[in-house]
């Protein structure tokens, strides 16, 4: 059977780092509050010349390099983002052009913080359906552009960045010893659409708008939703938490990550945490965390890795793959 195997990965971050202390003169907050409530210590913030497309392009090039491939080898680009360069065309098409790729096809996927998980699950279907052999899956965001910098309850939480993987069709045996995507579970429920949203858009206000969040409400639902979808993924694959080598969750809040891992019985040393370095980078958070854990030698070929995310919509989902 065909499996979608990760052949390479990469990341890109804006040059400027903003520490928690840098907010202290802007809004009524403190490094202590931010660290205690979220685990965030710093985030990267894009300059004017750094965009979702430029960061996505840089992450894509890094992933291609690590795979030993060029854009000529790619059939499809799926970009997970909620902060596109323009309302249209899809920023995926802009990245395709920046890569000098004039064949195949490219589209954006909008599932907010769950975007990368949705995009990997979608790319896997294109590969297993025989519609693409190699897919660049990118998560790229510039949330700094949609933040209300006077709202302390949101502006300290988010950051910018991009991460990417190259998925490649490879022959597998059909069992969980195979490399590649082994199981996936996606969910959404629009009843929660007003708990985390942007208050503008082309069809309503005609403006870009700003991010608004009822943080406590999101927090309240997060752990239950995350653990439900992970348990569904475990059941699909016929595994338990003990079989995992690495848990790479969406990086929104260290307290949500810890509570989810605890509820699932995933040992602390198997959890990849980068929220301290990047803040919440929405669809870029999972591939950025992957890039850190691959670069420092934790995630190795053959390891069983669980990806998970939850975000605006709400959307939530999990992907189990063997690296
Ligand atoms: O990626 C998509 C998913 N998003 C998330 O997962 C975010 C989920 N939510 C959270 O992570 C947390 O709810 C937050 C980090 C947003 C907030 O933490 P919390 O422990 O739920 O705090 P809270 O909202 O209950 O606020 C506690 C207090 C409030 O003051 P009062 O009402 O108790 O006087 C806030 O006004 O903290 C205050 N506060 C702040 N204080 C200092 C809110 N933001 C700040 C701040 N600095 N930046």
Tab-separated table of C-alpha atoms and ligand atoms in Angstrom:
chain	number	residue	atom	x	y	z
A	1	UNK	CA	0.000	0.000	0.000
A	2	UNK	CA	1.065	3.588	-0.669
A	3	UNK	CA	2.217	5.603	2.358
A	4	UNK	CA	2.983	9.336	2.595
A	5	UNK	CA	6.465	9.387	4.077
A	6	UNK	CA	8.245	12.484	5.401
A	7	UNK	CA	11.317	12.839	3.217
A	8	UNK	CA	12.536	16.181	4.560
A	9	UNK	CA	11.562	19.106	6.750
A	10	UNK	CA	12.545	22.706	7.376
A	11	UNK	CA	11.634	25.951	9.108
A	12	UNK	CA	12.040	29.705	8.913
A	13	UNK	CA	11.675	32.405	11.538
A	14	UNK	CA	11.613	36.206	11.309
A	15	UNK	CA	14.874	37.899	12.316
A	16	UNK	CA	13.407	39.901	15.214
A	17	UNK	CA	12.870	38.249	18.592
A	18	UNK	CA	10.494	39.902	21.027
A	19	UNK	CA	10.946	38.921	24.681
A	20	UNK	CA	8.135	39.043	27.244
A	21	UNK	CA	9.802	42.016	28.924
A	22	UNK	CA	9.433	43.981	25.661
A	23	UNK	CA	5.649	44.082	26.288
A	24	UNK	CA	5.990	45.604	29.719
A	25	UNK	CA	5.992	49.206	28.451
A	26	UNK	CA	3.216	48.548	25.902
A	27	UNK	CA	0.427	46.870	27.921
A	28	UNK	CA	-0.115	46.076	31.583
A	29	UNK	CA	1.598	42.712	31.791
A	30	UNK	CA	4.737	41.058	33.113
A	31	UNK	CA	7.226	38.400	32.115
A	32	UNK	CA	6.138	36.494	35.220
A	33	UNK	CA	2.420	36.444	34.226
A	34	UNK	CA	3.157	35.343	30.657
A	35	UNK	CA	5.580	32.575	31.701
A	36	UNK	CA	3.329	31.272	34.491
A	37	UNK	CA	0.080	31.272	32.497
A	38	UNK	CA	1.439	30.183	29.099
A	39	UNK	CA	5.082	29.023	29.224
A	40	UNK	CA	5.953	31.598	26.534
A	41	UNK	CA	9.271	33.442	26.953
A	42	UNK	CA	9.761	34.948	23.499
A	43	UNK	CA	8.303	35.014	19.976
A	44	UNK	CA	9.573	36.066	16.536
A	45	UNK	CA	7.880	39.041	14.874
A	46	UNK	CA	8.000	39.649	11.123
A	47	UNK	CA	9.473	42.847	9.679
A	48	UNK	CA	7.737	44.582	6.754
A	49	UNK	CA	9.751	42.569	4.231
A	50	UNK	CA	8.948	39.252	5.945
A	51	UNK	CA	5.564	37.844	4.915
A	52	UNK	CA	3.659	34.577	5.058
A	53	UNK	CA	4.866	33.935	1.490
A	54	UNK	CA	8.550	34.753	2.145
A	55	UNK	CA	8.686	32.743	5.370
A	56	UNK	CA	6.798	29.881	3.711
A	57	UNK	CA	9.192	29.951	0.776
A	58	UNK	CA	12.226	29.831	3.095
A	59	UNK	CA	10.771	26.894	5.074
A	60	UNK	CA	9.914	25.105	1.817
A	61	UNK	CA	13.454	25.573	0.476
A	62	UNK	CA	14.901	24.222	3.750
A	63	UNK	CA	12.595	21.181	3.563
A	64	UNK	CA	13.537	20.561	-0.078
A	65	UNK	CA	17.259	20.803	0.801
A	66	UNK	CA	16.891	18.339	3.656
A	67	UNK	CA	15.024	15.961	1.294
A	68	UNK	CA	17.692	16.327	-1.406
A	69	UNK	CA	14.994	17.482	-3.837
A	70	UNK	CA	14.227	20.547	-5.958
A	71	UNK	CA	10.885	22.232	-6.793
A	72	UNK	CA	10.886	20.206	-10.042
A	73	UNK	CA	10.249	17.074	-7.933
A	74	UNK	CA	7.081	18.478	-6.283
A	75	UNK	CA	3.540	17.939	-7.658
A	76	UNK	CA	1.480	19.829	-5.097
A	77	UNK	CA	1.906	22.560	-2.482
A	78	UNK	CA	-0.574	22.746	0.391
A	79	UNK	CA	-0.116	25.846	2.539
A	80	UNK	CA	-1.833	25.997	5.905
A	81	UNK	CA	-2.351	29.628	6.853
A	82	UNK	CA	-4.881	32.058	8.274
A	83	UNK	CA	-2.718	35.070	7.460
A	84	UNK	CA	-2.361	34.939	3.655
A	85	UNK	CA	-0.419	37.661	1.836
A	86	UNK	CA	-3.629	38.671	0.048
A	87	UNK	CA	-7.293	37.675	0.203
A	88	UNK	CA	-6.537	35.975	-3.109
A	89	UNK	CA	-4.753	34.417	-4.931
A	90	UNK	CA	-3.805	31.661	-2.542
A	91	UNK	CA	-0.433	32.351	-0.939
A	92	UNK	CA	0.456	28.761	-1.904
A	93	UNK	CA	0.439	29.927	-5.529
A	94	UNK	CA	2.739	32.819	-4.647
A	95	UNK	CA	5.136	30.397	-2.936
A	96	UNK	CA	4.912	28.120	-5.995
A	97	UNK	CA	5.974	31.066	-8.175
A	98	UNK	CA	8.753	32.124	-5.765
A	99	UNK	CA	10.096	28.559	-5.985
A	100	UNK	CA	10.148	28.850	-9.786
A	101	UNK	CA	7.631	26.006	-9.981
A	102	UNK	CA	5.301	26.311	-12.963
A	103	UNK	CA	3.862	22.815	-13.019
A	104	UNK	CA	1.521	20.947	-10.663
A	105	UNK	CA	-0.903	22.808	-8.406
A	106	UNK	CA	-1.047	24.665	-5.106
A	107	UNK	CA	-3.746	25.743	-2.688
A	108	UNK	CA	-4.222	27.219	0.782
A	109	UNK	CA	-5.931	25.450	3.631
A	110	UNK	CA	-7.654	27.432	6.367
A	111	UNK	CA	-8.195	25.668	9.665
A	112	UNK	CA	-6.406	28.238	11.862
A	113	UNK	CA	-4.139	26.528	14.435
A	114	UNK	CA	-5.174	23.074	13.174
A	115	UNK	CA	-4.152	24.011	9.632
A	116	UNK	CA	-0.956	21.983	9.441
A	117	UNK	CA	-2.632	18.846	10.807
A	118	UNK	CA	-5.486	19.299	8.304
A	119	UNK	CA	-2.945	19.888	5.508
A	120	UNK	CA	-0.906	16.752	6.279
A	121	UNK	CA	-4.098	14.657	6.409
A	122	UNK	CA	-5.235	16.185	3.087
A	123	UNK	CA	-1.860	15.753	1.356
A	124	UNK	CA	-1.865	12.125	2.505
A	125	UNK	CA	-5.176	11.591	0.668
A	126	UNK	CA	-3.813	13.157	-2.541
A	127	UNK	CA	-0.785	10.874	-2.333
A	128	UNK	CA	-2.709	7.701	-1.511
A	129	UNK	CA	-5.283	8.588	-4.195
A	130	UNK	CA	-2.491	8.684	-6.768
A	131	UNK	CA	-2.977	12.389	-7.564
A	132	UNK	CA	0.466	13.475	-6.340
A	133	UNK	CA	3.770	11.736	-5.647
A	134	UNK	CA	5.495	14.452	-3.657
A	135	UNK	CA	3.744	17.198	-1.727
A	136	UNK	CA	5.200	20.215	0.038
A	137	UNK	CA	3.089	20.793	3.136
A	138	UNK	CA	3.790	24.205	4.656
A	139	UNK	CA	2.455	26.006	7.721
A	140	UNK	CA	3.265	29.720	7.567
A	141	UNK	CA	1.819	32.577	9.589
A	142	UNK	CA	2.277	36.256	10.359
A	143	UNK	CA	-0.203	36.610	13.217
A	144	UNK	CA	1.585	39.791	14.328
A	145	UNK	CA	-0.281	41.534	11.473
A	146	UNK	CA	-3.750	40.685	12.873
A	147	UNK	CA	-3.049	41.252	16.563
A	148	UNK	CA	-4.590	44.094	18.518
A	149	UNK	CA	-1.360	45.309	20.124
A	150	UNK	CA	-3.316	47.126	22.830
A	151	UNK	CA	-5.081	43.928	24.009
A	152	UNK	CA	-2.873	42.237	26.604
A	153	UNK	CA	-5.070	39.131	26.649
A	154	UNK	CA	-4.044	38.225	23.089
A	155	UNK	CA	-1.017	40.230	21.895
A	156	UNK	CA	1.467	38.440	24.175
A	157	UNK	CA	0.408	34.979	22.998
A	158	UNK	CA	1.184	34.813	19.293
A	159	UNK	CA	4.259	34.802	17.063
A	160	UNK	CA	5.291	34.496	13.404
A	161	UNK	CA	7.122	31.734	11.559
A	162	UNK	CA	6.916	28.864	9.111
A	163	UNK	CA	7.657	25.158	8.913
A	164	UNK	CA	7.387	22.616	6.114
A	165	UNK	CA	7.665	18.929	5.309
A	166	UNK	CA	8.023	17.076	2.017
A	167	UNK	CA	5.708	14.062	1.888
A	168	UNK	CA	6.584	11.373	-0.657
A	169	UNK	CA	4.659	8.320	-1.909
A	170	UNK	CA	6.482	5.173	-0.817
A	171	UNK	CA	5.413	1.534	-0.816
A	172	UNK	CA	4.459	0.186	2.645
A	173	UNK	CA	3.228	-3.154	3.959
A	174	UNK	CA	-0.005	-1.746	5.435
A	175	UNK	CA	0.855	-2.173	9.114
A	176	UNK	CA	1.939	0.302	11.758
A	177	UNK	CA	5.585	-0.657	11.248
A	178	UNK	CA	5.398	1.302	7.957
A	179	UNK	CA	6.991	4.697	7.691
A	180	UNK	CA	4.625	7.563	6.791
A	181	UNK	CA	1.169	8.730	7.809
A	182	UNK	CA	-0.578	5.859	9.624
A	183	UNK	CA	-3.793	7.414	10.929
A	184	UNK	CA	-5.530	10.782	11.088
A	185	UNK	CA	-8.628	12.201	12.675
A	186	UNK	CA	-10.089	15.658	11.966
A	187	UNK	CA	-12.945	17.494	13.673
A	188	UNK	CA	-14.629	20.889	13.650
A	189	UNK	CA	-17.665	22.469	15.259
A	190	UNK	CA	-18.734	25.959	14.219
A	191	UNK	CA	-20.907	26.398	17.300
A	192	UNK	CA	-17.686	27.723	18.847
A	193	UNK	CA	-16.927	30.161	15.999
A	194	UNK	CA	-17.162	33.289	18.180
A	195	UNK	CA	-14.676	32.151	20.837
A	196	UNK	CA	-11.605	32.667	18.660
A	197	UNK	CA	-12.017	34.679	15.483
A	198	UNK	CA	-10.891	37.694	13.472
A	199	UNK	CA	-13.375	40.592	13.488
A	200	UNK	CA	-13.003	41.474	9.826
A	201	UNK	CA	-13.119	39.900	6.393
A	202	UNK	CA	-13.734	40.586	2.700
A	203	UNK	CA	-17.424	39.605	2.731
A	204	UNK	CA	-18.401	41.357	5.959
A	205	UNK	CA	-16.421	44.449	6.937
A	206	UNK	CA	-14.154	44.697	3.933
A	207	UNK	CA	-11.235	44.992	6.346
A	208	UNK	CA	-8.592	42.542	7.549
A	209	UNK	CA	-9.674	42.767	11.200
A	210	UNK	CA	-8.053	41.774	14.475
A	211	UNK	CA	-7.841	38.532	16.412
A	212	UNK	CA	-10.341	38.215	19.273
A	213	UNK	CA	-10.327	35.389	21.775
A	214	UNK	CA	-12.188	34.324	24.869
A	215	UNK	CA	-9.060	32.644	26.201
A	216	UNK	CA	-10.671	30.988	29.190
A	217	UNK	CA	-13.430	29.476	26.989
A	218	UNK	CA	-10.859	28.097	24.525
A	219	UNK	CA	-8.809	26.715	27.400
A	220	UNK	CA	-11.905	25.043	28.886
A	221	UNK	CA	-12.572	23.029	25.715
A	222	UNK	CA	-8.990	22.420	24.583
A	223	UNK	CA	-7.870	19.423	26.645
A	224	UNK	CA	-11.089	17.412	26.136
A	225	UNK	CA	-11.135	18.009	22.380
A	226	UNK	CA	-7.447	17.235	21.969
A	227	UNK	CA	-7.605	14.007	23.951
A	228	UNK	CA	-10.798	12.823	22.146
A	229	UNK	CA	-9.266	13.172	18.723
A	230	UNK	CA	-6.000	11.556	19.805
A	231	UNK	CA	-7.846	8.597	21.302
A	232	UNK	CA	-9.730	8.200	17.994
A	233	UNK	CA	-6.376	8.202	16.174
A	234	UNK	CA	-4.899	5.633	18.586
A	235	UNK	CA	-7.969	3.402	18.046
A	236	UNK	CA	-7.610	3.669	14.248
A	237	UNK	CA	-3.970	2.578	14.429
A	238	UNK	CA	-4.495	0.051	17.238
A	239	UNK	CA	-1.842	1.610	19.476
A	240	UNK	CA	-1.621	3.139	22.944
A	241	UNK	CA	0.287	6.114	24.319
A	242	UNK	CA	3.090	3.740	25.377
A	243	UNK	CA	3.873	2.970	21.723
A	244	UNK	CA	4.655	6.628	20.930
A	245	UNK	CA	8.187	7.925	20.656
A	246	UNK	CA	7.230	11.613	20.386
A	247	UNK	CA	4.208	13.808	21.012
A	248	UNK	CA	4.387	17.036	18.987
A	249	UNK	CA	1.366	19.107	20.038
A	250	UNK	CA	0.179	22.513	18.879
A	251	UNK	CA	2.117	25.077	20.898
A	252	UNK	CA	-0.485	27.438	22.362
A	253	UNK	CA	-0.017	27.057	26.083
A	254	UNK	CA	2.323	24.861	28.152
A	255	UNK	CA	-0.514	24.207	30.625
A	256	UNK	CA	-2.745	22.792	27.842
A	257	UNK	CA	0.142	20.648	26.551
A	258	UNK	CA	0.944	19.302	30.033
A	259	UNK	CA	-2.702	18.581	30.890
A	260	UNK	CA	-3.293	16.787	27.560
A	261	UNK	CA	-0.168	14.650	27.893
A	262	UNK	CA	-1.098	13.774	31.463
A	263	UNK	CA	-4.674	12.816	30.558
A	264	UNK	CA	-3.411	10.624	27.708
A	265	UNK	CA	-0.661	9.025	29.818
A	266	UNK	CA	2.141	10.327	27.576
A	267	UNK	CA	5.419	10.584	29.496
A	268	UNK	CA	6.774	14.103	29.915
A	269	UNK	CA	10.100	13.262	28.257
A	270	UNK	CA	8.273	12.312	25.024
A	271	UNK	CA	6.614	15.740	24.678
A	272	UNK	CA	8.175	18.312	22.340
A	273	UNK	CA	7.687	21.820	23.752
A	274	UNK	CA	8.710	24.944	21.832
A	275	UNK	CA	6.041	27.374	22.995
A	276	UNK	CA	8.721	29.041	25.137
A	277	UNK	CA	10.704	29.910	21.979
A	278	UNK	CA	8.014	30.713	19.411
A	279	UNK	CA	4.759	31.509	21.245
A	280	UNK	CA	1.642	30.388	19.411
A	281	UNK	CA	2.431	30.462	15.676
A	282	UNK	CA	-0.919	28.911	14.691
A	283	UNK	CA	-0.515	26.629	11.639
A	284	UNK	CA	3.286	26.956	11.814
A	285	UNK	CA	3.572	25.704	15.380
A	286	UNK	CA	3.629	21.938	14.754
A	287	UNK	CA	6.123	22.003	11.846
A	288	UNK	CA	8.304	24.480	13.783
A	289	UNK	CA	8.300	22.118	16.786
A	290	UNK	CA	9.120	19.216	14.454
A	291	UNK	CA	12.053	21.153	13.033
A	292	UNK	CA	13.503	21.784	16.500
A	293	UNK	CA	13.174	18.138	17.599
A	294	UNK	CA	14.602	16.817	14.314
A	295	UNK	CA	17.510	19.278	14.358
A	296	UNK	CA	18.507	18.411	17.937
A	297	UNK	CA	18.416	14.684	17.150
A	298	UNK	CA	15.364	13.721	19.208
A	299	UNK	CA	13.098	12.670	16.308
A	300	UNK	CA	14.829	10.052	14.177
A	301	UNK	CA	13.895	7.900	11.185
A	302	UNK	CA	11.513	5.143	12.304
A	303	UNK	CA	10.161	7.001	15.356
A	304	UNK	CA	6.405	6.970	15.970
A	305	UNK	CA	5.263	10.604	16.154
A	306	UNK	CA	1.871	12.037	17.094
A	307	UNK	CA	0.903	15.503	15.834
A	308	UNK	CA	-2.055	17.345	17.320
A	309	UNK	CA	-3.687	20.767	17.096
A	310	UNK	CA	-6.770	22.697	18.137
A	311	UNK	CA	-7.837	26.204	17.167
A	312	UNK	CA	-10.364	28.711	15.870
A	313	UNK	CA	-13.657	27.332	14.572
A	314	UNK	CA	-13.181	25.281	16.632
A	315	UNK	CA	-11.123	22.921	14.528
A	316	UNK	CA	-9.069	20.106	15.965
A	317	UNK	CA	-7.248	17.017	14.765
A	318	UNK	CA	-4.417	14.546	15.126
A	319	UNK	CA	-2.056	12.721	12.769
A	320	UNK	CA	-0.009	9.654	13.653
A	321	UNK	CA	3.042	9.025	11.508
A	322	UNK	CA	6.243	7.053	11.539
A	323	UNK	CA	9.122	9.425	10.747
B	1	LIG	O1	-4.148	28.323	19.400
B	1	LIG	C1	-5.523	28.292	19.529
B	1	LIG	C2	-5.900	27.902	20.858
B	1	LIG	N1	-5.706	28.996	21.788
B	1	LIG	C3	-5.425	28.639	23.021
B	1	LIG	O2	-5.208	27.484	23.267
B	1	LIG	C4	-5.462	29.678	24.103
B	1	LIG	C5	-6.208	29.074	25.252
B	1	LIG	N2	-6.279	29.935	26.401
B	1	LIG	C6	-5.201	30.171	27.172
B	1	LIG	O3	-4.118	29.727	26.889
B	1	LIG	C7	-5.418	30.932	28.451
B	1	LIG	O4	-6.797	31.038	28.718
B	1	LIG	C8	-4.780	32.349	28.421
B	1	LIG	C9	-3.284	32.240	28.437
B	1	LIG	C10	-5.266	33.099	27.196
B	1	LIG	C11	-5.200	33.122	29.663
B	1	LIG	O5	-4.846	32.400	30.832
B	1	LIG	P1	-5.915	32.169	31.994
B	1	LIG	O6	-5.219	31.506	33.082
B	1	LIG	O7	-7.116	31.498	31.384
B	1	LIG	O8	-6.222	33.638	32.443
B	1	LIG	P2	-7.609	34.420	32.406
B	1	LIG	O9	-8.045	34.680	30.999
B	1	LIG	O10	-8.565	33.710	33.302
B	1	LIG	O11	-7.177	35.782	33.056
B	1	LIG	C12	-6.736	35.857	34.401
B	1	LIG	C13	-6.392	37.289	34.704
B	1	LIG	C14	-7.482	38.280	34.287
B	1	LIG	O12	-7.572	39.263	35.270
B	1	LIG	P3	-8.770	39.218	36.338
B	1	LIG	O13	-10.045	39.205	35.529
B	1	LIG	O14	-8.566	37.930	37.084
B	1	LIG	O15	-8.541	40.449	37.124
B	1	LIG	C15	-6.933	38.876	33.019
B	1	LIG	O16	-7.413	40.159	32.795
B	1	LIG	O17	-5.206	37.681	33.982
B	1	LIG	C16	-5.446	38.891	33.295
B	1	LIG	N3	-4.628	38.929	32.094
B	1	LIG	C17	-3.345	39.345	32.112
B	1	LIG	N4	-2.565	39.799	33.099
B	1	LIG	C18	-1.312	40.144	32.792
B	1	LIG	C19	-4.948	38.556	30.848
B	1	LIG	N5	-3.895	38.730	30.032
B	1	LIG	C20	-2.894	39.217	30.792
B	1	LIG	C21	-1.570	39.604	30.530
B	1	LIG	N6	-0.814	40.042	31.552
B	1	LIG	N7	-1.026	39.511	29.282
